[in-house]
Coordinates of C-alpha atoms in Angstrom, one line a residue:
M844 CA 97.3 105.4 79.3
D845 CA 98.6 105.4 82.8
K846 CA 102.0 103.7 83.2
P847 CA 102.3 100.6 85.3
D848 CA 102.8 101.2 89.0
Q849 CA 106.4 100.3 89.8
S850 CA 105.9 100.2 93.5
A851 CA 102.7 98.5 94.3
G852 CA 104.3 96.5 97.0
V853 CA 105.9 97.8 100.2
P854 CA 107.7 101.0 99.3
T855 CA 111.4 101.3 100.0
G856 CA 112.1 102.3 103.5
A857 CA 108.7 101.2 104.9
P858 CA 109.0 100.3 108.6
S859 CA 107.3 96.9 108.4
I860 CA 104.0 95.1 107.8
R861 CA 102.9 96.5 111.1
N862 CA 101.5 99.7 109.5
D863 CA 99.5 97.6 107.0
L864 CA 98.3 95.3 109.8
V865 CA 97.0 98.2 111.9
A866 CA 95.5 100.0 109.0
G867 CA 93.8 96.7 107.7
F868 CA 92.3 96.1 111.2
L869 CA 90.9 99.6 111.5
V870 CA 89.5 99.5 108.0
F871 CA 87.9 96.1 108.8
L872 CA 86.1 97.8 111.7
I873 CA 84.7 100.3 109.2
A874 CA 84.0 97.8 106.5
L875 CA 82.1 95.3 108.7
P876 CA 78.9 97.3 109.3
L877 CA 79.0 99.0 105.9
C878 CA 79.3 95.7 104.0
L879 CA 76.3 94.4 106.0
G880 CA 74.3 97.5 105.3
I881 CA 75.1 97.7 101.6
A882 CA 74.1 94.1 101.1
M883 CA 70.8 94.4 102.9
A884 CA 70.0 97.7 101.0
S885 CA 70.8 95.8 97.8
G886 CA 68.3 93.1 98.5
F887 CA 71.1 90.6 99.1
P888 CA 71.7 88.5 102.3
P889 CA 73.8 90.5 104.7
V890 CA 76.7 88.1 104.5
A891 CA 77.0 88.7 100.7
G892 CA 78.7 92.1 101.4
I893 CA 81.2 90.4 103.6
I894 CA 81.9 87.7 101.0
T895 CA 82.7 90.4 98.5
A896 CA 85.0 92.3 100.8
V897 CA 86.8 89.1 101.8
I898 CA 87.4 88.3 98.1
G899 CA 88.4 91.9 97.4
G900 CA 91.1 91.7 100.1
V901 CA 92.2 88.1 100.0
V902 CA 92.0 87.4 96.2
A903 CA 91.9 90.7 94.2
T904 CA 94.8 92.2 96.2
W905 CA 97.4 90.0 94.4
I906 CA 96.1 90.8 90.9
G907 CA 95.7 94.6 91.0
S908 CA 98.5 97.1 91.1
A909 CA 96.8 99.8 93.2
A910 CA 98.9 100.1 96.3
L911 CA 96.4 101.6 98.8
T912 CA 92.9 100.9 97.5
I913 CA 90.4 98.9 99.4
K914 CA 88.2 96.7 97.3
G915 CA 84.7 95.7 98.4
P916 CA 81.0 96.5 97.9
A917 CA 80.0 100.1 97.5
A918 CA 76.9 102.2 98.0
G919 CA 77.2 103.4 94.4
L920 CA 76.0 100.0 93.2
I921 CA 73.1 99.5 95.6
V922 CA 70.6 100.9 93.1
I923 CA 71.7 98.5 90.4
A924 CA 71.8 95.5 92.6
L925 CA 68.4 96.1 94.2
G926 CA 66.9 96.8 90.8
A927 CA 68.3 93.5 89.5
V928 CA 67.0 91.5 92.4
T929 CA 63.6 93.2 92.2
E930 CA 63.0 92.9 88.4
L931 CA 64.6 89.5 87.8
G932 CA 62.8 88.0 90.8
S933 CA 59.3 89.4 90.0
G934 CA 58.6 89.6 93.7
N935 CA 60.5 86.5 94.7
G936 CA 63.7 87.8 96.5
S937 CA 65.5 84.4 96.5
V938 CA 65.0 83.9 92.7
G939 CA 66.0 87.5 92.0
Y940 CA 69.1 87.2 94.2
R941 CA 70.4 84.1 92.3
R942 CA 69.5 85.6 88.9
A943 CA 71.3 88.9 89.9
L944 CA 74.4 86.8 90.7
A945 CA 74.3 85.5 87.1
T946 CA 74.4 89.1 85.8
I947 CA 77.3 89.9 88.1
V948 CA 79.2 86.9 86.7
V949 CA 78.7 87.9 83.0
A950 CA 79.4 91.5 83.8
A951 CA 82.7 90.4 85.5
V952 CA 83.7 88.6 82.3
L953 CA 83.0 91.9 80.4
Q954 CA 85.2 93.8 82.9
I955 CA 88.0 91.3 82.4
G956 CA 87.6 91.8 78.6
F957 CA 87.7 95.6 79.2
A958 CA 91.0 95.2 81.1
L959 CA 92.6 93.0 78.5
A960 CA 91.5 95.5 75.8
R961 CA 93.3 98.2 77.9
A962 CA 90.0 100.1 78.5
G963 CA 91.3 101.6 81.8
A964 CA 91.2 104.9 79.9
L965 CA 87.4 104.8 80.3
G966 CA 88.0 106.6 83.6
D967 CA 88.9 109.7 81.5
F968 CA 86.0 109.6 79.2
F969 CA 83.0 110.5 81.4
P970 CA 82.6 114.2 82.3
S971 CA 82.8 114.9 86.0
S972 CA 79.4 116.6 86.1
V973 CA 77.7 113.4 84.8
V974 CA 79.5 111.2 87.2
H975 CA 78.8 113.4 90.2
G976 CA 75.2 113.8 89.1
M977 CA 74.9 110.0 88.9
L978 CA 76.4 109.7 92.4
A979 CA 74.0 112.4 93.8
A980 CA 71.1 110.5 92.4
I981 CA 72.4 107.3 94.0
G982 CA 72.7 109.2 97.3
I983 CA 69.1 110.4 97.1
I984 CA 67.8 106.9 96.2
I985 CA 69.7 105.4 99.1
C986 CA 68.2 107.9 101.6
S987 CA 64.7 107.4 100.2
K988 CA 64.9 103.7 101.0
Q989 CA 66.9 103.7 104.3
V990 CA 65.0 106.4 106.1
H991 CA 62.1 104.0 106.5
V992 CA 64.4 101.3 107.8
A993 CA 65.9 103.7 110.4
L994 CA 62.3 104.5 111.5
G995 CA 61.3 100.8 111.8
V996 CA 58.6 101.2 109.2
M997 CA 57.8 99.1 106.1
P998 CA 56.9 101.5 103.3
E999 CA 54.2 100.8 100.8
A1000 CA 56.0 102.5 97.9
K1001 CA 58.7 100.9 95.8
E1002 CA 60.0 103.7 93.5
P1003 CA 62.5 106.3 94.8
L1004 CA 60.2 109.3 94.2
H1005 CA 57.3 107.7 95.9
L1006 CA 59.5 106.6 98.7
L1007 CA 60.6 110.2 99.2
F1008 CA 57.0 111.4 99.3
E1009 CA 56.2 108.7 101.8
I1010 CA 58.8 109.8 104.4
P1011 CA 56.4 112.1 106.3
R1012 CA 53.9 109.3 106.6
S1013 CA 56.6 106.9 107.9
V1014 CA 57.6 109.6 110.5
G1015 CA 54.1 109.6 111.7
R1016 CA 54.1 105.7 112.0
L1017 CA 57.6 105.3 113.3
N1018 CA 58.5 102.5 115.8
P1019 CA 59.8 104.6 118.7
E1020 CA 62.5 102.2 120.0
I1021 CA 63.8 101.4 116.5
A1022 CA 63.7 105.1 115.6
I1023 CA 65.7 105.9 118.8
I1024 CA 68.5 103.6 117.6
G1025 CA 68.4 105.0 114.1
G1026 CA 68.3 108.6 115.3
V1027 CA 71.1 108.2 117.8
S1028 CA 73.2 106.5 115.2
L1029 CA 72.6 109.2 112.7
A1030 CA 73.4 111.9 115.2
I1031 CA 76.7 110.3 116.1
L1032 CA 77.7 110.1 112.5
F1033 CA 77.0 113.7 111.8
A1034 CA 78.5 114.9 115.1
F1035 CA 81.6 112.8 114.9
P1036 CA 83.6 114.9 112.3
V1037 CA 82.9 118.0 114.4
L1038 CA 83.9 116.4 117.7
A1039 CA 87.0 114.8 116.1
K1040 CA 88.3 118.3 115.3
R1041 CA 88.0 119.3 119.0
F1042 CA 89.2 116.0 120.5
S1043 CA 92.1 114.6 118.5
F1044 CA 91.9 111.1 120.1
L1045 CA 88.6 110.5 118.3
K1046 CA 90.4 110.6 114.9
K1047 CA 91.8 107.2 115.8
I1048 CA 88.3 105.7 116.3
P1049 CA 86.3 104.7 113.2
A1050 CA 82.9 106.5 113.4
P1051 CA 81.0 103.3 112.5
L1052 CA 82.6 101.5 115.4
F1053 CA 81.4 104.2 117.7
V1054 CA 77.9 103.8 116.3
L1055 CA 77.9 100.1 117.0
A1056 CA 79.3 100.7 120.5
V1057 CA 76.1 102.7 121.2
A1058 CA 73.5 100.9 119.0
V1059 CA 74.3 97.3 120.1
P1060 CA 73.7 98.0 123.8
L1061 CA 70.6 99.9 122.9
A1062 CA 69.3 96.9 121.0
H1063 CA 70.0 94.8 124.1
V1064 CA 68.2 97.3 126.4
F1065 CA 65.2 97.2 124.0
D1066 CA 65.4 93.3 123.9
L1067 CA 65.3 93.1 120.2
E1068 CA 66.5 89.5 120.3
H1069 CA 63.1 88.4 121.5
E1070 CA 59.8 89.1 119.7
H1071 CA 57.4 91.1 121.9
T1072 CA 55.1 94.0 122.0
Y1073 CA 55.6 97.1 124.1
T1074 CA 53.5 100.2 124.8
F1075 CA 55.1 103.6 124.2
S1076 CA 54.3 105.8 127.2
I1077 CA 53.9 109.1 125.3
N1078 CA 51.1 108.0 122.8
H1079 CA 50.1 104.8 124.6
H1080 CA 50.3 102.9 121.3
D1081 CA 51.5 99.3 121.0
Y1082 CA 54.5 98.4 118.8
K1083 CA 56.1 95.1 117.8
I1084 CA 59.8 94.5 117.8
G1085 CA 62.0 91.4 117.6
P1086 CA 64.9 89.7 115.9
N1087 CA 63.7 90.8 112.4
F1088 CA 65.1 94.2 113.4
L1089 CA 68.6 92.7 113.8
V1090 CA 71.1 91.4 111.2
N1091 CA 70.5 87.7 110.3
L1092 CA 73.5 85.6 109.4
P1093 CA 73.8 81.9 108.6
G1094 CA 75.5 79.7 111.3
N1095 CA 78.6 79.1 109.2
V1096 CA 80.4 80.6 106.2
L1097 CA 79.8 77.6 103.9
A1098 CA 76.1 77.9 104.5
A1099 CA 76.3 81.4 103.0
V1100 CA 77.6 80.2 99.6
T1101 CA 75.0 80.6 96.9
T1102 CA 75.3 79.8 93.2
P1103 CA 74.0 81.9 90.4
D1104 CA 70.9 81.0 88.3
F1105 CA 71.7 81.5 84.6
S1106 CA 68.2 80.6 83.4
A1107 CA 67.2 84.2 82.5
V1108 CA 70.7 85.6 81.8
L1109 CA 69.8 86.3 78.1
S1110 CA 66.6 88.2 78.8
G1111 CA 66.4 91.9 78.1
T1112 CA 66.2 92.7 81.8
S1113 CA 69.4 90.7 82.6
L1114 CA 71.3 92.2 79.7
K1115 CA 70.3 95.7 81.0
Y1116 CA 71.8 94.9 84.4
I1117 CA 74.8 93.2 82.9
V1118 CA 75.6 96.4 81.1
M1119 CA 75.0 98.6 84.1
F1120 CA 77.1 96.4 86.4
A1121 CA 80.0 96.3 83.9
L1122 CA 79.9 99.9 82.9
V1123 CA 79.0 101.8 86.1
G1124 CA 81.1 99.4 88.2
S1125 CA 84.1 99.9 86.0
I1126 CA 83.7 103.7 85.9
E1127 CA 83.3 104.0 89.7
S1128 CA 86.2 101.7 90.3
L1129 CA 88.6 103.5 87.9
L1130 CA 87.6 106.9 89.2
S1131 CA 88.1 105.8 92.8
A1132 CA 91.5 104.2 92.0
K1133 CA 92.6 107.5 90.4
A1134 CA 91.3 109.5 93.4
V1135 CA 93.2 107.2 95.8
D1136 CA 96.4 107.6 93.8
A1137 CA 96.1 111.3 94.2
L1138 CA 95.9 110.8 98.0
D1139 CA 98.9 108.4 98.1
P1140 CA 101.7 110.2 100.1
E1141 CA 104.3 108.6 97.9
K1142 CA 102.3 109.6 94.7
R1143 CA 102.5 106.2 93.2
R1144 CA 100.4 105.6 90.0
S1145 CA 98.4 102.5 89.5
D1146 CA 98.1 100.6 86.2
L1147 CA 94.3 101.1 85.7
D1148 CA 94.0 98.2 83.3
K1149 CA 95.6 95.8 85.8
D1150 CA 93.4 97.2 88.5
L1151 CA 90.3 96.8 86.4
L1152 CA 91.4 93.2 85.8
A1153 CA 91.5 92.6 89.5
T1154 CA 88.0 94.1 89.9
G1155 CA 86.7 91.8 87.1
V1156 CA 88.3 88.6 88.5
G1157 CA 87.1 89.6 92.0
N1158 CA 83.5 90.1 90.7
L1159 CA 83.7 86.8 88.9
V1160 CA 84.6 84.9 92.1
A1161 CA 82.1 86.9 94.1
G1162 CA 79.2 86.3 91.7
L1163 CA 79.9 82.6 91.6
I1164 CA 79.6 82.1 95.4
G1165 CA 76.9 84.7 96.3
G1166 CA 78.6 88.0 96.8
L1167 CA 77.8 91.6 95.7
P1168 CA 79.8 93.3 93.0
M1169 CA 83.0 95.1 94.1
I1170 CA 84.8 98.2 93.1
S1171 CA 87.9 100.1 94.4
E1172 CA 86.0 101.9 97.2
I1173 CA 87.0 105.6 97.9
V1174 CA 85.8 106.0 101.5
R1175 CA 87.5 102.9 102.9
S1176 CA 90.6 103.6 100.8
S1177 CA 90.8 107.1 102.2
A1178 CA 90.6 105.8 105.7
N1179 CA 93.2 103.2 104.8
I1180 CA 95.6 106.0 103.9
G1181 CA 94.7 108.0 107.0
Y1182 CA 95.5 105.0 109.2
G1183 CA 99.0 104.8 107.8
A1184 CA 98.8 102.0 105.2
R1185 CA 102.0 101.5 103.2
S1186 CA 101.1 98.8 100.6
K1187 CA 98.4 96.5 99.2
L1188 CA 98.9 94.2 102.3
S1189 CA 96.5 96.5 104.2
N1190 CA 93.7 95.5 101.8
F1191 CA 94.6 91.8 102.3
F1192 CA 94.6 92.2 106.1
H1193 CA 91.2 93.9 106.0
G1194 CA 89.7 91.0 104.0
L1195 CA 91.4 88.4 106.3
F1196 CA 90.0 90.0 109.5
L1197 CA 86.5 90.0 107.9
L1198 CA 86.9 86.3 107.1
L1199 CA 88.0 85.4 110.6
F1200 CA 85.3 87.5 112.2
V1201 CA 82.4 86.0 110.2
A1202 CA 83.8 82.5 110.6
F1203 CA 84.3 82.6 114.3
L1204 CA 82.1 85.3 115.7
P1205 CA 78.8 85.4 113.6
G1206 CA 76.8 85.7 116.9
L1207 CA 78.2 89.2 117.5
I1208 CA 77.1 90.3 114.0
H1209 CA 73.5 89.1 114.8
R1210 CA 73.4 91.7 117.6
I1211 CA 73.7 94.6 115.2
P1212 CA 70.4 96.5 114.7
L1213 CA 69.4 97.2 111.1
A1214 CA 68.5 100.8 112.1
A1215 CA 72.1 101.5 112.8
L1216 CA 73.2 100.1 109.4
A1217 CA 70.5 102.2 107.8
A1218 CA 71.8 105.3 109.6
M1219 CA 75.3 104.6 108.1
L1220 CA 73.8 104.4 104.6
I1221 CA 71.8 107.5 105.1
Y1222 CA 74.9 109.3 106.1
T1223 CA 76.7 108.0 103.1
G1224 CA 73.8 109.0 100.9
T1225 CA 73.7 112.6 102.2
R1226 CA 77.4 112.9 101.5
L1227 CA 76.9 111.8 97.9
A1228 CA 73.9 114.2 97.4
S1229 CA 75.2 117.0 99.7
P1230 CA 74.0 120.5 98.8
H1231 CA 77.7 121.3 98.8
E1232 CA 78.0 119.2 95.6
F1233 CA 75.4 121.3 93.9
V1234 CA 77.1 124.6 95.0
K1235 CA 80.5 123.3 94.0
T1236 CA 79.2 122.3 90.5
F1237 CA 77.5 125.7 90.1
R1238 CA 80.7 127.5 90.9
I1239 CA 82.5 125.6 88.1
G1240 CA 79.8 126.8 85.6
R1241 CA 76.1 127.0 85.1
E1242 CA 76.3 124.6 82.2
Q1243 CA 77.9 122.1 84.6
L1244 CA 75.0 122.5 87.0
L1245 CA 72.5 121.9 84.2
V1246 CA 74.2 118.6 83.3
F1247 CA 74.6 117.6 86.9
V1248 CA 70.9 118.2 87.8
S1249 CA 69.6 116.7 84.6
T1250 CA 71.6 113.5 85.2
T1251 CA 70.4 113.4 88.8
V1252 CA 66.7 113.9 88.0
V1253 CA 66.6 111.5 85.0
T1254 CA 68.4 108.8 87.0
I1255 CA 66.0 109.1 89.9
A1256 CA 63.0 109.0 87.5
T1257 CA 64.3 106.2 85.4
D1258 CA 67.5 104.3 86.0
L1259 CA 71.3 104.8 86.1
L1260 CA 72.0 103.9 82.4
V1261 CA 69.3 106.3 81.1
G1262 CA 70.4 109.0 83.5
V1263 CA 74.1 108.8 82.5
A1264 CA 73.1 108.7 78.8
A1265 CA 70.9 111.7 79.2
G1266 CA 73.7 113.6 81.0
I1267 CA 76.1 112.9 78.2
V1268 CA 73.7 113.9 75.5
I1269 CA 72.9 117.2 77.3
K1270 CA 76.6 117.8 77.7
M1271 CA 77.1 117.4 74.0
V1272 CA 74.2 119.7 73.2
V1273 CA 75.7 122.4 75.5
H1274 CA 79.0 122.0 73.7
V1275 CA 77.4 122.5 70.3
V1276 CA 75.5 125.6 71.5
N1277 CA 78.9 127.0 72.8
G1278 CA 80.4 126.7 69.4
A1279 CA 81.9 123.2 69.1
P1280 CA 81.4 121.8 65.6
I1281 CA 79.6 118.5 65.6
K1282 CA 82.3 116.8 63.6
S1283 CA 84.9 117.6 66.3
L1284 CA 83.0 116.1 69.2
F1285 CA 84.7 112.8 68.9
R1286 CA 87.7 113.4 66.7
P1287 CA 89.8 116.4 67.6
D1288 CA 91.8 118.2 64.8
I1289 CA 95.4 118.2 66.1
E1290 CA 98.4 119.6 64.4
E1291 CA 101.8 118.4 65.7
R1292 CA 105.1 120.2 65.2
L1293 CA 108.5 120.3 66.7
V1294 CA 109.7 123.8 67.8
G1295 CA 113.3 123.5 69.1
E1296 CA 113.2 121.0 71.9
R1297 CA 109.5 121.4 72.4
V1298 CA 106.6 119.4 71.0
V1299 CA 103.6 121.6 70.2
L1300 CA 100.1 120.2 69.8
R1301 CA 97.8 122.7 68.2
I1302 CA 94.2 121.8 68.8
R1303 CA 91.5 123.3 66.4
H1304 CA 87.8 123.5 66.8
A1305 CA 87.1 121.9 70.2
A1306 CA 88.7 120.1 73.1
V1307 CA 85.9 118.4 75.0
F1308 CA 85.4 115.3 77.2
S1309 CA 84.3 113.1 74.2
N1310 CA 87.6 113.6 72.3
Y1311 CA 89.9 113.9 75.3
L1312 CA 91.1 110.3 75.0
S1313 CA 92.5 111.2 71.5
I1314 CA 94.2 114.2 72.9
K1315 CA 95.7 112.2 75.8
G1316 CA 96.8 109.5 73.3
R1317 CA 98.7 112.1 71.3
L1318 CA 100.4 113.4 74.4
A1319 CA 101.4 109.9 75.5
K1320 CA 103.2 109.3 72.2
H1321 CA 105.8 112.0 73.0
E1322 CA 108.6 111.6 75.5
A1323 CA 109.9 115.2 75.0
K1324 CA 110.8 117.0 78.2
H1325 CA 108.6 120.0 77.2
V1326 CA 105.2 119.5 75.6
V1327 CA 103.0 122.4 74.7
V1328 CA 99.2 122.3 74.1
D1329 CA 98.0 125.3 72.1
F1330 CA 94.3 126.1 72.2
D1331 CA 94.5 129.4 70.3
H1332 CA 92.4 127.9 67.4
A1333 CA 90.0 125.9 69.6
R1334 CA 86.5 127.4 69.8
L1335 CA 85.8 125.6 73.0
V1336 CA 87.8 123.9 75.8
D1337 CA 85.5 122.2 78.3
H1338 CA 85.9 121.8 82.1
T1339 CA 86.6 118.0 81.8
V1340 CA 89.6 118.7 79.5
M1341 CA 90.9 121.5 81.7
E1342 CA 90.6 119.2 84.8
K1343 CA 92.2 116.2 83.1
L1344 CA 95.1 118.3 81.7
H1345 CA 95.6 119.8 85.1
E1346 CA 96.0 116.3 86.6
L1347 CA 98.2 115.3 83.7
R1348 CA 100.4 118.4 84.2
G1349 CA 101.0 117.2 87.8
E1350 CA 102.1 113.7 86.5
F1351 CA 104.5 115.4 84.0
E1352 CA 106.1 117.4 86.8
R1353 CA 106.6 114.3 89.0
S1354 CA 108.5 112.7 86.1
G1355 CA 110.7 115.7 85.5
R1356 CA 108.8 116.9 82.4
T1357 CA 106.7 120.0 81.6
L1358 CA 103.2 120.3 80.1
E1359 CA 102.4 123.8 79.1
L1360 CA 98.9 125.1 78.1
I1361 CA 98.8 128.2 75.9
G1362 CA 96.4 130.0 73.6
L1363 CA 93.6 130.7 76.1
D1364 CA 94.1 134.5 76.2
R1365 CA 91.2 135.1 73.8
H1366 CA 88.9 132.7 75.4
R1367 CA 86.2 133.7 77.9
S1368 CA 85.9 131.6 81.0
L1369 CA 82.3 130.4 81.7
S1370 CA 82.9 131.0 85.5
E1371 CA 85.5 132.2 87.9
H1372 CA 86.6 128.7 88.7
P1373 CA 90.2 128.2 87.5
L1374 CA 89.3 125.0 85.6
A1375 CA 86.1 126.3 84.1
A1376 CA 85.3 125.8 80.5
R1377 CA 86.7 128.3 78.0
R1378 CA 84.8 129.6 74.9
K1379 CA 86.4 131.7 72.2
A1380 CA 85.4 135.3 72.5
V1381 CA 85.4 135.9 68.8
L1382 CA 85.0 132.9 66.5
E1383 CA 87.4 132.8 63.6
R1384 CA 85.8 132.9 60.2
A1385 CA 85.5 129.7 58.3
G1386 CA 88.5 129.2 56.1
S1387 CA 90.8 131.6 58.0
T1388 CA 94.4 130.6 58.3
P1389 CA 96.4 130.4 61.5

């Protein structure tokens, strides 16, 4: 279990709150359009995304221990939220929205229970190939839906695969002026990282802000605020445009408050989405918090149980007043660090700026074209499902790619819960094929002994993702300066264990201790990757003695 963060506030020697104020403002500029886009893609009112980010900054900040994470709505939960609204509403978006809020509230209670039960270790259970496969599927699903919005077309299909197949038809039916806004926005987002390398001043400008600086004037030029018909000069076809292609917000913040409808909360559909919100949201949040800890210049470590509690409390409040579910969000958190944040105050300021903006300047938000928000989500989706992710996974090992692709395909074809379950089952089957005894999949055989001033843990049979929490628990029991993990009698050591122990070794070093891995000389690496899975070249005969 990760130890509590002793420095979640402003670190010693920090200049002042100025760093956090500046970082919070810049993250607010990124978060504003993303929160709106994520909410709309989820089937929620646009303001729901801002409600969640405000709560994540103004409320959850003071409960969690993560110093530099930004909490708010995330693209990774779009698929679940939209599914909940669609299925629970049976075609009625308003009913589906309020019933989805009820599932968020119950899921939040579960998350609070997870935190109190110290389930923060869940972040170490799921194999990375399954998690990345799930995220890749989410990226593809996001793109399948948002491409049509960026083109200004209402698709006929509803399911992800059918939406993907309908993209060529939507291209042929695109609304030219809307497609120009979407295309230009997308071009800016893809070109921005390249240009920022050549022109350093661009690194200080959030890319979404640059998109809005171009898209909003274009919307004004095309007069999207007034419904009208125009004739496109190239094909001489008539097209309709108007305010429905712009973000629509209520006149004041209080009008945006919506209460959940618990009438169907015990139905099978609701229970499915409660589990998905609680499980997937918790996993994503924990993994993001750990990733942000790794980016922290001061190498502070968060108490993941406390951070999960903050996420649960934040989701409880958000669900009760009409917001999306929140997690510790990796993209905004990375930007937060890059902008010089020093403490959790940056998250608070980002939420405060959002609250002030939506309270006093809602008219400016109404000028944002939906196509620009769709372009931002498409860009996010392509990053989640980038071909680079497939190549990187293949380099770790072919078996990792099998699990990755299987999780992605099953998730797209069914839903997230089934996709993750399928990935885990396939991963276990691969382990058994590679020599792991079934009985050792969940309970590792560990022998402990004291050799001089060293503690040696000898692991027999298999060290795999599903029994790693037991291995980590044994390691956490010992406070010796030198701890050795001996894999000489393990038939299989999987990539997840290699990856997690590599991270743990870094934590040991930062605390002045040593974690040594031995006994892998007779194992064959399944790829050239340094953290690839290892399989025993010659299996020991049953009953042989060490």
